[in-house]
Amino acid sequence: MKVAEDKLSINKKNLKDALSFKEPEKVPIGIEVAMWPYAYAGTSYAQVKEDPKTAASEYVKFLDDISIDYMWGPAGITKPIDSFGELGSDSFLIGSDGNSIVHAQTNEMPMEEGEYEEFIKDPPTYWREILLRKRLPAFQGSYEEAYLAFVKALNAFRPFHETNKLIGDALTDRGIYPLTHNGPHYSVPLDTLFDQVRGMKNTLLDLRRRPEVVKRACDKIFEMDMANMKEKPSDYADKDDLFCGVTVYHSACFLNPNQFDDMFMHYLKKGFMKFFEAGVHMFLKGEGKFLHTLNRYRDLPKGAMVIMLEEDDPFECHQEIGDWATLATGITADLLKYGSKQQCIDYVKKCFDTFAPGGGFIFMQDRPLMGAKDANLDNLIAVYEFANAYGKK
């Protein structure tokens, strides 16, 4: 236990230094893995999901061969698919490999175009009384039937919850620091429409045809989210600790510059500037290409953002914002899968040599590992061995 506590403390200190533009004793090494660990262990989630102890122990086996210092977000099973199933929903399914969890958004009933005003008037009531009933057949019958299905869903939730708790405990026991466990979450209002209410296709069409209605809906979602937020800037002010929240580029990668300012940056500044001024960082999980948005973050305090890159060239991004925001990057999924071992190591070395001096750099890959064929395992192990060694002062 003492060894794990010491490693957690060291990893936290290195992360805190890197995010504060101080050179850490070792560049923090992270990974994003989704459900891939089961493929690495030679099994699948479908085979082990009823036994939380086995499901957790199989999930963390990859850490016997790959050493990391942090994970940026929650690790473990992404959705309680059996609970959704008990409620009659097929929104989330296990893929044909028995492992991947698929969000089948096309199976979901979206909010209708004519329901915007009802949603804007009272989003929680609309969600509870209309949208959930559309999407969860178990709630469309009698009270007794709904109650019975809900109890079954709760029972199905238990192994999911226990598995993730055991995975979290195992990560702690290995000294792996959960980067974003201690900070506010910026849930982008447009993402809520995009993912949970109107659907991807409909939201993008509405943004072109009825932008004023979409903006009013986003204003209402933001108002609701801020009212429900438990964290306050005063919780973090004048404290010598590492605080890091999280947000995601999801709908943002589809927006033009003006839309990005209105639908992403406006709410980020309005809701979280005081958190940044109190010393809170925010991890941005990037999706797609967004180089053209990076200069916007110069309006925030230096070091506020930790930006995980995906499709953009990290060296161009470093020129654009590397002196102001921490970059989470270091190896591409394409190289891990198709490159030679030496090509992978040469790329990682170039990243460390370019990004590490002066802090503002944490290492991870550009896309999560999802399935068995997402990375050449020899490349992956070699890359993490090299990064852990080369990242030390």
XYZ file of N, CA and C in Angstrom, residues 232-234 237 268-280:
51
model
N -17.778 24.728 -6.929
C -17.705 26.187 -6.984
C -16.235 26.593 -7.092
N -15.955 27.724 -7.750
C -14.555 28.155 -7.847
C -13.872 28.281 -6.492
N -14.616 28.682 -5.485
C -14.023 28.843 -4.148
C -13.555 27.522 -3.550
N -9.768 27.602 -4.902
C -8.902 28.775 -4.799
C -7.901 28.634 -3.663
N -18.007 27.864 -22.319
C -16.803 27.546 -21.555
C -16.334 28.758 -20.755
N -16.273 29.904 -21.408
C -15.829 31.117 -20.710
C -16.840 31.548 -19.639
N -18.108 31.522 -20.006
C -19.139 31.990 -19.085
C -19.215 31.122 -17.835
N -19.085 29.820 -18.006
C -19.273 28.926 -16.873
C -18.031 28.595 -16.102
N -16.839 28.730 -16.740
C -15.661 28.134 -16.117
C -14.466 29.072 -15.982
N -14.577 30.305 -16.455
C -13.436 31.215 -16.349
C -12.994 31.395 -14.900
N -13.941 31.489 -13.984
C -13.567 31.671 -12.575
C -12.894 30.432 -12.009
N -13.260 29.255 -12.526
C -12.555 28.039 -12.121
C -11.100 28.094 -12.594
N -10.902 28.515 -13.857
C -9.540 28.608 -14.377
C -8.726 29.620 -13.587
N -9.347 30.733 -13.240
C -8.643 31.756 -12.460
C -8.298 31.263 -11.060
N -9.028 30.255 -10.579
C -8.740 29.656 -9.266
C -7.691 28.551 -9.360
N -7.190 28.286 -10.572
C -6.124 27.309 -10.728
C -6.551 25.950 -11.229
N -7.809 25.816 -11.662
C -8.294 24.539 -12.171
C -7.881 24.380 -13.638
